[in-house]
Coordinates of C-alpha atoms in Angstrom, one line a residue:
H1453 CA -0.1 0.0 -0.1
G1454 CA 1.4 3.4 -1.0
G1455 CA 4.6 1.6 -2.4
R1456 CA 7.0 2.9 0.3
A1457 CA 9.3 0.5 2.1
R1458 CA 9.2 0.6 5.8
P1459 CA 12.5 1.3 7.6
R1460 CA 14.0 -1.6 9.5
G1461 CA 12.8 -1.9 13.2
E1462 CA 9.5 0.3 12.5
R1463 CA 6.4 -1.6 13.2
L1464 CA 2.9 -1.0 12.1
F1465 CA 0.6 -0.4 14.6
R1466 CA -2.4 -2.8 14.6
H1467 CA -4.6 -0.8 16.9
H1468 CA -4.8 2.7 18.0
A1469 CA -4.2 2.0 21.5
D1470 CA -0.8 0.6 20.8
A1471 CA 0.3 3.9 19.2
D1472 CA 2.4 6.3 21.1
L1473 CA 0.4 9.3 20.7
G1474 CA 1.7 11.3 23.8
A1475 CA -0.4 13.2 26.1
M1476 CA -2.0 16.5 25.0
L1477 CA -0.9 19.5 27.1
P1478 CA -3.6 21.4 28.8
S1479 CA -3.1 24.3 26.6
Q1480 CA -3.7 22.2 23.5
V1481 CA -6.9 20.8 25.1
L1482 CA -8.1 24.5 25.7
A1483 CA -7.2 25.4 22.2
L1484 CA -9.0 22.6 20.7
A1485 CA -12.1 23.1 22.9
Q1486 CA -12.2 26.9 21.9
S1487 CA -11.9 25.9 18.1
A1488 CA -14.6 23.4 18.5
L1489 CA -17.0 26.0 20.3
M1490 CA -16.3 28.7 17.6
L1491 CA -17.1 26.2 14.9
V1492 CA -20.5 25.4 16.7
L1493 CA -21.4 29.0 17.1
T1494 CA -20.5 29.9 13.4
I1495 CA -22.6 27.2 12.2
A1496 CA -25.7 27.4 14.7
G1497 CA -25.3 31.1 15.6
P1498 CA -27.2 32.5 12.6
L1499 CA -30.0 30.1 12.8
L1500 CA -30.4 30.7 16.7
L1501 CA -30.3 34.5 16.3
T1502 CA -32.8 34.4 13.3
S1503 CA -35.2 32.3 15.4
L1504 CA -34.8 34.5 18.5
I1505 CA -35.6 37.6 16.5
V1506 CA -38.7 36.2 14.6
G1507 CA -39.9 34.5 17.8
T1508 CA -39.6 38.0 19.8
V1509 CA -41.5 39.7 16.9
I1510 CA -44.3 37.2 16.8
G1511 CA -44.6 37.1 20.6
L1512 CA -45.0 40.9 20.5
L1513 CA -47.7 40.9 17.8
Q1514 CA -49.6 37.9 19.8
A1515 CA -49.4 40.0 22.8
L1516 CA -50.6 43.1 21.1
T1517 CA -53.4 41.4 19.3
Q1518 CA -54.2 38.8 22.0
I1519 CA -53.9 35.9 19.5
Q1520 CA -52.7 32.9 21.4
E1521 CA -52.1 30.3 18.5
T1522 CA -48.9 28.1 19.0
T1523 CA -48.4 27.3 15.5
L1524 CA -48.3 31.1 14.7
T1525 CA -44.7 31.2 16.0
F1526 CA -43.5 27.9 14.6
V1527 CA -44.2 28.5 10.9
P1528 CA -42.6 32.0 10.6
K1529 CA -39.4 30.9 12.4
L1530 CA -39.3 27.8 10.2
L1531 CA -39.6 30.0 7.1
A1532 CA -37.2 32.5 8.2
M1533 CA -34.6 29.8 9.2
G1534 CA -34.9 28.2 5.9
L1535 CA -34.1 31.6 4.3
V1536 CA -31.1 32.0 6.3

């Protein structure tokens, strides 16, 4: 596989637990966690913000008109999130 010869003395690891990966430093763990959190916020943030704004506007309109229909908030949120 790959056509490369393995140097003498180097063995192939059959299982990932056999590999000497070394321990991660706490700073590496924090950097990885921070990157993961930023990725989640980048992906989900616009959808959540859109849902919050549309839900607040619909909630205000419901309070002003005294219409208490639960599906009224769901459909506009779904449409707005589909546009984002």
